[in-house]
N, CA and C of each residue as an Amber inpcrd file, in Angstrom:
protein
   459
 -46.9240000  17.1180000 -66.8260000 -47.8150000  16.8320000 -67.9450000
 -47.7710000  17.9960000 -68.9190000 -47.9370000  17.6870000 -70.1770000
 -47.9440000  18.7200000 -71.2080000 -49.2450000  19.5030000 -71.1430000
 -49.1480000  20.7970000 -71.3440000 -50.3330000  21.6200000 -71.5110000
 -49.9820000  22.6950000 -72.5170000 -50.9650000  23.1080000 -73.2570000
 -50.7390000  24.0830000 -74.3180000 -51.7890000  25.1760000 -74.2160000
 -51.4000000  26.2710000 -73.6030000 -52.2980000  27.3900000 -73.4190000
 -51.7080000  28.6090000 -74.1210000 -52.3930000  29.7180000 -74.0180000
 -51.9630000  30.9420000 -74.6700000 -51.8990000  32.0520000 -73.6420000
 -50.8170000  32.8050000 -73.6700000 -50.6500000  33.9150000 -72.7460000
 -51.3670000  35.1630000 -73.2000000 -51.3380000  36.1670000 -72.3460000
 -52.0460000  37.4270000 -72.6210000 -51.4820000  38.1660000 -73.8280000
 -50.2670000  37.8500000 -74.2230000 -49.6890000  38.4860000 -75.4050000
 -49.9150000  37.6520000 -76.6610000 -50.6990000  36.5790000 -76.5290000
 -51.0070000  35.7200000 -77.6660000 -49.9410000  34.6770000 -77.9400000
 -48.9320000  34.5900000 -77.0620000 -47.8500000  33.6250000 -77.2390000
 -48.2040000  32.2740000 -76.6360000 -47.7360000  31.1980000 -77.2470000
 -47.9600000  29.8760000 -76.6650000 -47.3240000  29.7720000 -75.2820000
 -47.9700000  29.0590000 -74.4070000 -47.4450000  28.8250000 -73.0660000
 -47.6160000  27.3540000 -72.7570000 -46.5470000  26.6990000 -72.3870000
 -46.6020000  25.2760000 -72.0960000 -45.5210000  24.8700000 -71.1280000
 -45.3350000  23.5800000 -70.9580000 -44.4150000  23.0870000 -69.9380000
 -42.9680000  23.5000000 -70.1630000 -42.5350000  23.6870000 -71.3790000
 -41.1520000  24.0810000 -71.6150000 -40.8540000  25.4550000 -71.0090000
 -41.8170000  26.3310000 -71.0420000 -41.6390000  27.6680000 -70.4770000
 -41.5720000  27.6130000 -68.9560000 -42.2040000  26.6590000 -68.3670000
 -42.2930000  26.5450000 -66.9030000 -41.1180000  25.7670000 -66.2990000
 -40.3900000  25.0120000 -67.0900000 -39.3340000  24.1390000 -66.5840000
 -38.2140000  24.9340000 -65.9200000 -37.7290000  24.4270000 -64.7990000
 -36.5580000  24.9880000 -64.1520000 -36.8100000  26.1920000 -63.2770000
 -38.0510000  26.5380000 -63.0400000 -38.3630000  27.6700000 -62.1870000
 -39.4070000  27.2770000 -61.1590000 -39.2610000  27.8140000 -59.9480000
 -40.3060000  27.6670000 -58.9520000 -41.4940000  28.4990000 -59.3970000
 -42.6780000  27.9850000 -59.1970000 -43.8850000  28.6470000 -59.7030000
 -44.9430000  28.7190000 -58.6160000 -45.5830000  29.8570000 -58.5140000
 -46.8130000  29.9710000 -57.7330000 -47.9270000  30.1720000 -58.7370000
 -48.9410000  29.3250000 -58.6530000 -50.0770000  29.3820000 -59.5730000
 -51.3480000  29.7340000 -58.8090000 -52.2370000  30.4040000 -59.5040000
 -53.5700000  30.6380000 -58.9690000 -54.5800000  30.4850000 -60.0950000
 -55.8390000  30.4350000 -59.7050000 -56.9480000  30.2430000 -60.6330000
 -57.8400000  31.4800000 -60.4930000 -58.2180000  32.0880000 -61.6170000
 -58.9730000  33.3270000 -61.5600000 -59.8050000  33.4900000 -62.8320000
 -60.5680000  34.5640000 -62.9050000 -61.1530000  35.0090000 -64.1660000
 -61.3180000  36.5170000 -64.1000000 -61.2020000  37.1670000 -65.2370000
 -61.0660000  38.6190000 -65.2700000 -62.2970000  39.3900000 -64.8100000
 -63.4720000  38.8350000 -64.9450000 -64.6840000  39.5600000 -64.5450000
 -65.1180000  39.2360000 -63.1170000 -64.3220000  38.4960000 -62.3890000
 -64.6340000  38.0860000 -61.0170000 -64.7060000  39.3050000 -60.0980000
 -65.7430000  39.3600000 -59.3050000 -65.9050000  40.4150000 -58.3020000
 -65.7360000  39.8540000 -56.8860000 -65.4240000  38.5560000 -56.7980000
 -65.2690000  37.9070000 -55.5000000 -63.8250000  37.8870000 -55.0390000
 -63.2290000  36.6950000 -55.0110000 -61.8910000  36.5280000 -54.4570000
 -60.7630000  36.8450000 -55.4340000 -61.0540000  36.9540000 -56.7130000
 -59.9890000  37.1390000 -57.7100000 -59.1580000  38.4000000 -57.5010000
 -59.7650000  39.5420000 -57.1990000 -58.9200000  40.7040000 -56.9450000
 -57.9430000  40.4850000 -55.7830000 -58.3850000  39.7750000 -54.7550000
 -57.4950000  39.4830000 -53.6230000 -56.4160000  38.4850000 -54.0210000
 -56.7700000  37.4930000 -54.8300000 -55.7530000  36.5750000 -55.3480000
 -54.6970000  37.3360000 -56.1390000 -55.1490000  38.2480000 -56.9900000
 -54.2170000  39.0340000 -57.7900000 -53.3130000  39.8750000 -56.8910000
 -53.8620000  40.4590000 -55.8370000 -53.0460000  41.2300000 -54.9020000
 -51.9870000  40.3520000 -54.2350000 -52.3670000  39.1390000 -53.8660000
 -51.3960000  38.2260000 -53.2550000 -50.2970000  37.8490000 -54.2490000
 -50.6760000  37.6340000 -55.4920000 -49.6790000  37.3100000 -56.5100000
 -48.7340000  38.5040000 -56.7060000 -49.2760000  39.7150000 -56.7150000
 -48.4250000  40.9050000 -56.8350000 -47.4570000  40.9960000 -55.6560000
 -47.9440000  40.6840000 -54.4730000 -47.1060000  40.7100000 -53.2830000
 -45.9680000  39.6900000 -53.3930000 -46.2800000  38.5170000 -53.8940000
 -45.2440000  37.4920000 -54.0920000 -44.2370000  37.9330000 -55.1450000
 -44.7290000  38.5570000 -56.1920000 -43.8260000  39.0370000 -57.2370000
 -42.8370000  40.0470000 -56.6510000 -43.3280000  40.9500000 -55.8350000
 -42.4580000  41.9360000 -55.1930000 -41.4830000  41.2600000 -54.2410000
 -41.9720000  40.3210000 -53.4610000 -41.1360000  39.6220000 -52.4740000
 -39.9750000  38.8860000 -53.1350000 -40.1970000  38.2800000 -54.2900000
 -39.1730000  37.4710000 -54.9460000 -38.6590000  38.1340000 -56.2290000
 -38.7350000  39.4480000 -56.2660000 -38.3740000  40.2040000 -57.4640000
 -36.9640000  39.9080000 -57.9690000 -36.0140000  39.7030000 -57.0980000
 -34.6390000  39.4820000 -57.5210000 -34.3200000  38.0560000 -57.9160000
 -35.2430000  37.1450000 -57.7410000 -34.9830000  35.7350000 -58.0340000
 -35.1540000  35.4480000 -59.5200000 -34.1390000  34.8800000 -60.1090000
 -34.2000000  34.5570000 -61.5400000 -34.9860000  33.2700000 -61.8070000
 -35.2000000  32.4670000 -60.7640000 -35.8770000  31.1870000 -60.9850000
 -37.2380000  31.1390000 -60.2980000 -37.9650000  32.2520000 -60.3840000
 -39.2960000  32.3420000 -59.7900000 -40.2540000  32.9260000 -60.8170000
 -41.4570000  32.3620000 -60.8730000 -42.4700000  32.8680000 -61.7940000
 -43.8620000  32.6800000 -61.2050000 -44.8070000  33.4030000 -61.7730000
 -46.2120000  33.3300000 -61.3960000 -47.0200000  32.8650000 -62.6000000
 -48.0660000  32.1130000 -62.3250000 -48.9430000  31.5980000 -63.3690000
 -50.3860000  31.7470000 -62.9050000 -51.1680000  32.5270000 -63.6330000
 -52.5940000  32.6910000 -63.3460000 -53.3800000  32.0740000 -64.4920000
 -54.1970000  31.0830000 -64.1570000 -54.9530000  30.3220000 -65.1470000
 -56.4270000  30.7070000 -65.0510000 -57.0070000  31.1230000 -66.1650000
 -58.4190000  31.4800000 -66.1530000 -59.3040000  30.2330000 -66.0980000
 -60.4270000  30.3670000 -65.4200000 -61.4450000  29.3130000 -65.4340000
 -62.6390000  29.7440000 -66.2850000 -62.4540000  30.8170000 -67.0370000
 -63.5110000  31.3220000 -67.9170000 -62.9290000  31.5730000 -69.3150000
 -62.4580000  30.5050000 -69.9700000 -61.7780000  30.7000000 -71.2530000
 -62.6860000  31.2240000 -72.3600000 -63.9820000  31.0300000 -72.2130000
 -64.8990000  31.5310000 -73.2320000 -64.8620000  33.0630000 -73.3050000
 -64.6470000  33.7160000 -72.1790000 -64.6040000  35.1810000 -72.1220000
 -63.1850000  35.7280000 -71.9820000 -62.3210000  34.9790000 -71.3460000
 -60.9500000  35.4410000 -71.1060000 -60.0340000  35.0470000 -72.2600000
 -60.1860000  35.7770000 -73.3370000 -59.3230000  35.6160000 -74.5090000
 -57.9570000  36.2300000 -74.1820000 -56.9470000  35.9930000 -75.0120000
 -55.6670000  36.6750000 -74.7880000 -55.8410000  38.2010000 -74.7050000
 -56.7170000  38.7540000 -75.5240000 -56.9630000  40.1950000 -75.4910000
 -57.5920000  40.6280000 -74.1650000 -58.5250000  39.8390000 -73.6530000
 -59.1500000  40.1490000 -72.3640000 -58.1330000  40.0690000 -71.2390000
 -57.2420000  39.0830000 -71.3040000 -56.1940000  38.9600000 -70.2890000
 -55.2370000  40.1530000 -70.3650000 -54.8780000  40.5710000 -71.5700000
 -53.9950000  41.7220000 -71.7400000 -54.6490000  42.9900000 -71.1910000
 -55.9370000  43.1590000 -71.4420000 -56.6580000  44.3130000 -70.9290000
 -56.6990000  44.2870000 -69.3970000 -56.9440000  43.1270000 -68.8260000
 -56.9520000  42.9560000 -67.3740000 -55.5920000  43.3410000 -66.7960000
 -54.5170000  42.8250000 -67.3970000 -53.1660000  43.1190000 -66.9160000
 -52.8830000  44.6120000 -67.0030000 -53.3180000  45.2390000 -68.0710000
 -53.1010000  46.6700000 -68.2450000 -53.8980000  47.4790000 -67.2210000
 -55.1600000  47.1260000 -67.0450000 -56.0170000  47.8260000 -66.0910000
 -55.4760000  47.7080000 -64.6680000 -55.0030000  46.5160000 -64.3060000
 -54.4690000  46.2750000 -62.9600000 -53.0100000  46.7000000 -62.8340000
 -52.4130000  47.1320000 -63.9480000 -51.0010000  47.5280000 -63.9960000
 -50.0880000  46.4120000 -63.4910000 -50.3390000  45.2020000 -63.9950000
 -49.5350000  44.0430000 -63.6030000 -48.2270000  44.0240000 -64.3820000
 -47.1710000  43.6480000 -63.7050000 -45.8630000  43.4880000 -64.3270000
 -45.7710000  42.0360000 -64.7890000 -45.7680000  41.8220000 -66.0820000
 -45.8230000  40.4640000 -66.6290000 -44.4500000  39.8970000 -66.9950000
 -43.3610000  40.4890000 -66.5020000 -42.0440000  39.9780000 -66.8900000
 -41.8170000  38.5420000 -66.3980000 -42.3750000  38.1680000 -65.2590000
 -42.2620000  36.7890000 -64.7880000 -43.6280000  36.2490000 -64.3300000
 -44.6760000  36.7750000 -64.9640000 -46.0400000  36.4030000 -64.5870000
 -46.8260000  36.1810000 -65.8710000 -47.3610000  34.9900000 -66.0290000
 -48.1610000  34.6570000 -67.2070000 -49.6290000  34.5160000 -66.8080000
 -50.4840000  35.2070000 -67.5360000 -51.9260000  35.0230000 -67.4490000
 -52.2840000  34.1750000 -68.6560000 -52.8720000  32.9970000 -68.4340000
 -53.0720000  32.0850000 -69.5590000 -54.5210000  31.6620000 -69.7250000
 -54.8340000  31.3580000 -70.9770000 -56.1490000  30.8940000 -71.3860000
 -55.9530000  29.8300000 -72.4600000 -57.0270000  29.2850000 -72.9290000
 -56.9520000  28.2920000 -73.9940000 -58.2330000  27.4880000 -74.0500000
 -58.2280000  26.4420000 -74.8370000 -59.4130000  25.5840000 -74.8930000
 -59.7220000  24.9980000 -73.5130000 -61.0040000  24.9240000 -73.2120000
 -61.4330000  24.4130000 -71.9020000 -60.8220000  23.0420000 -71.5980000
 -60.6980000  22.1890000 -72.6020000 -60.1180000  20.8560000 -72.3830000
 -58.6690000  20.9550000 -71.9320000 -57.9030000  21.8890000 -72.4810000
 -56.5010000  22.0490000 -72.0850000 -56.3920000  22.6320000 -70.6820000
 -57.2690000  23.5870000 -70.3540000 -57.2880000  24.1370000 -68.9940000
 -57.6670000  23.0430000 -68.0090000 -58.6640000  22.2430000 -68.3760000
 -59.0800000  21.1300000 -67.5130000 -57.9020000  20.1810000 -67.2710000
 -57.1610000  19.8660000 -68.3120000 -56.0110000  18.9590000 -68.1730000
 -54.9820000  19.5370000 -67.1990000 -54.6690000  20.8170000 -67.3350000
 -53.7010000  21.4460000 -66.4370000 -54.2100000  21.4440000 -65.0050000
 -55.4480000  21.8790000 -64.7990000 -55.9700000  22.0070000 -63.4460000
 -56.1820000  20.6590000 -62.7700000 -56.6770000  19.6880000 -63.4990000
 -56.9650000  18.3850000 -62.8950000 -55.7270000  17.5010000 -62.8540000
 -55.0510000  17.3400000 -63.9760000 -53.9400000  16.3930000 -64.0530000
 -52.6680000  16.8990000 -63.4010000 -52.3950000  18.1890000 -63.5040000
 -51.1310000  18.6870000 -62.9680000 -51.3070000  19.4050000 -61.6360000
 -52.2430000  20.3250000 -61.5500000 -52.4130000  21.0930000 -60.3240000
 -53.3330000  20.4190000 -59.3100000 -54.0690000  19.4060000 -59.7530000
 -54.9160000  18.5830000 -58.8680000 -55.9860000  19.3760000 -58.1260000
 -56.5980000  20.3570000 -58.8120000 -57.6250000  21.1340000 -58.1330000
 -58.9700000  21.1550000 -58.8340000 -59.0370000  20.7220000 -60.0560000
 -60.3170000  20.6470000 -60.7410000 -60.6980000  21.9290000 -61.4510000
 -61.6490000  21.7980000 -62.3350000 -62.1730000  22.9250000 -63.1020000
 -63.6830000  22.9540000 -62.9030000 -64.1870000  23.9910000 -62.2190000
 -65.6290000  24.0450000 -61.9710000 -66.4050000  24.3730000 -63.2450000
 -67.6370000  23.9230000 -63.2920000 -68.5050000  24.2960000 -64.4030000
 -68.8740000  25.7690000 -64.3370000 -68.9900000  26.2780000 -63.1240000
 -69.3080000  27.6890000 -62.9060000 -68.0550000  28.3920000 -62.3900000
 -67.5080000  29.3590000 -63.1260000 -66.2900000  30.0260000 -62.6800000
 -66.3820000  30.6150000 -61.2720000 -67.5870000  30.9840000 -60.8320000
 -67.7350000  31.5750000 -59.5010000 -67.3310000  30.6250000 -58.3810000
 -67.2540000  29.3360000 -58.6600000 -66.9350000  28.3560000 -57.6190000
 -65.4830000  27.8690000 -57.6990000 -64.6120000  28.6650000 -58.3040000
 -63.2290000  28.2230000 -58.4530000 -62.4700000  28.2470000 -57.1270000
 -61.3200000  27.6280000 -57.1290000 -60.4870000  27.4770000 -55.9440000
 -59.9320000  28.8120000 -55.4530000 -59.7680000  28.9160000 -54.1360000
 -59.1230000  30.0890000 -53.5410000 -57.6820000  29.7810000 -53.1430000
 -57.1280000  28.7140000 -53.6820000 -55.7840000  28.2700000 -53.3050000
 -54.7180000  28.8630000 -54.2140000 -53.5790000  29.1120000 -53.6150000
 -52.3560000  29.3770000 -54.3620000 -51.5680000  28.0820000 -54.2860000
 -50.9130000  27.7120000 -55.3660000 -50.2270000  26.4210000 -55.4610000
 -48.7570000  26.6830000 -55.7200000 -47.9060000  26.0730000 -54.9050000
 -46.4630000  26.1980000 -55.0810000 -45.9380000  24.9550000 -55.7770000
 -45.2280000  25.1680000 -56.8850000 -44.6020000  24.0730000 -57.6330000
 -43.0940000  24.2830000 -57.6300000 -42.3570000  23.1790000 -57.5350000
 -40.9010000  23.2970000 -57.5610000 -40.3930000  23.3790000 -58.9970000
 -39.0860000  23.3720000 -59.1590000 -38.4870000  23.5490000 -60.4790000
 -38.7690000  22.3870000 -61.4180000 -39.1930000  21.2550000 -60.8640000
 -39.5680000  20.0910000 -61.6790000 -41.0870000  20.0070000 -61.8630000
 -41.7870000  21.0730000 -61.4910000 -43.2490000  21.1800000 -61.5770000
 -43.9840000  20.1980000 -60.6630000 -43.3270000  19.8210000 -59.5640000
 -43.9880000  18.9910000 -58.5590000 -44.6780000  19.9140000 -57.5500000
 -45.8850000  19.5500000 -57.1490000 -46.6340000  20.3540000 -56.1870000
 -45.9550000  20.2550000 -54.8240000 -45.6540000  21.4160000 -54.2470000
 -45.0460000  21.4780000 -52.9150000 -46.0350000  21.9200000 -51.8540000
 -47.1490000  22.5190000 -52.2580000 -48.1340000  22.9150000 -51.2670000
 -49.2870000  23.6940000 -51.8600000 -50.3840000  23.6740000 -51.0970000
 -51.5730000  24.4710000 -51.3950000 -51.7590000  25.4320000 -50.2260000
 -52.1200000  26.6620000 -50.5250000 -52.1900000  27.6940000 -49.5040000
 -53.4980000  28.4570000 -49.6670000 -54.2740000  28.5060000 -48.5890000
 -55.6100000  29.1130000 -48.6370000 -55.5270000  30.6340000 -48.5490000
 -56.1690000  31.2870000 -49.4730000 -56.2210000  32.7390000 -49.5080000
 -56.8290000  33.3090000 -48.2260000 -57.7770000  32.5940000 -47.6530000
 -58.5080000  33.0740000 -46.4820000 -57.7540000  32.8820000 -45.1710000
 -56.5650000  32.2740000 -45.2140000 -55.8150000  31.9630000 -43.9920000
 -54.4680000  32.6940000 -44.0040000 -54.3430000  33.7740000 -43.2160000
 -53.0810000  34.5230000 -43.1940000 -51.8680000  33.6540000 -42.8370000
 -52.0530000  32.6870000 -41.9410000 -50.9420000  31.7980000 -41.5830000
 -50.5100000  30.9560000 -42.7790000 -51.4680000  30.5240000 -43.5630000
 -51.1780000  29.7380000 -44.7540000 -50.3940000  30.5760000 -45.7720000
 -50.7810000  31.8320000 -45.9330000 -50.0800000  32.7070000 -46.8680000
 -48.6550000  33.0070000 -46.3880000 -48.4910000  33.1440000 -45.0770000
 -47.1470000  33.3330000 -44.5310000 -46.3000000  32.0870000 -44.7780000
 -46.9090000  30.9270000 -44.6350000 -46.1910000  29.6720000 -44.8940000
 -45.7800000  29.5730000 -46.3610000 -46.6340000  30.0420000 -47.2600000
 -46.2910000  30.0650000 -48.6780000 -45.0170000  30.8670000 -48.9070000
 -44.9280000  32.0210000 -48.3010000 -43.7220000  32.8580000 -48.4610000
 -42.4770000  32.1290000 -47.9530000 -42.6070000  31.4800000 -46.8020000
 -41.4780000  30.7280000 -46.2390000 -41.0930000  29.5630000 -47.1580000
 -42.0970000  28.8100000 -47.6080000 -41.8230000  27.6430000 -48.4490000
 -41.2190000  28.0650000 -49.7830000 -41.7180000  29.1340000 -50.3660000
 -41.1730000  29.6130000 -51.6370000 -39.7290000  30.0750000 -51.4450000
 -39.4530000  30.7890000 -50.3560000 -38.0870000  31.2490000 -50.0930000
 -37.1420000  30.0600000 -49.9540000 -37.5630000  29.0370000 -49.2480000
 -36.7470000  27.8320000 -49.0770000 -36.5160000  27.1410000 -50.4170000
 -37.5430000  27.0740000 -51.2260000 -37.4590000  26.4390000 -52.5370000
 -36.4910000  27.1730000 -53.4680000 -36.4390000  28.4820000 -53.3320000
 -35.6240000  29.2880000 -54.2370000 -34.1760000  29.4850000 -53.7720000
 -33.8230000  28.9170000 -52.6310000 -32.4290000  29.0420000 -52.1530000
 -31.4810000  28.2690000 -53.0080000
């Protein structure tokens, strides 16, 4: 499905940018004091694990677009020292985020950002969902690494 969001550098981000690459997506917001820092750490770990893969990318979608402007996302990335060469932090109108989360990622958009999903989502090169992996389950996270490696072969 088409989606039109904006990355932390203010650049448009949509399905054309995502085509042809395996993607791990997560849902977060920059002011989160709960699970978001751990989600970000897991995404960093995946980035390191698949650093040499040309067809792998990360996508972090904010559930707080009112506060997470492109500038806020850029500040977050800078503060956390995130390497954004194959990782997009995206924001946009709530309706567009809702469309991506509900129609494509099938996880929903909470009214309260504090109740967002703790799942990492693996998508194949055709943007088909290959799995959901719970942050709270080490076995699930290990399975994500295995599934992503298999997908990227």
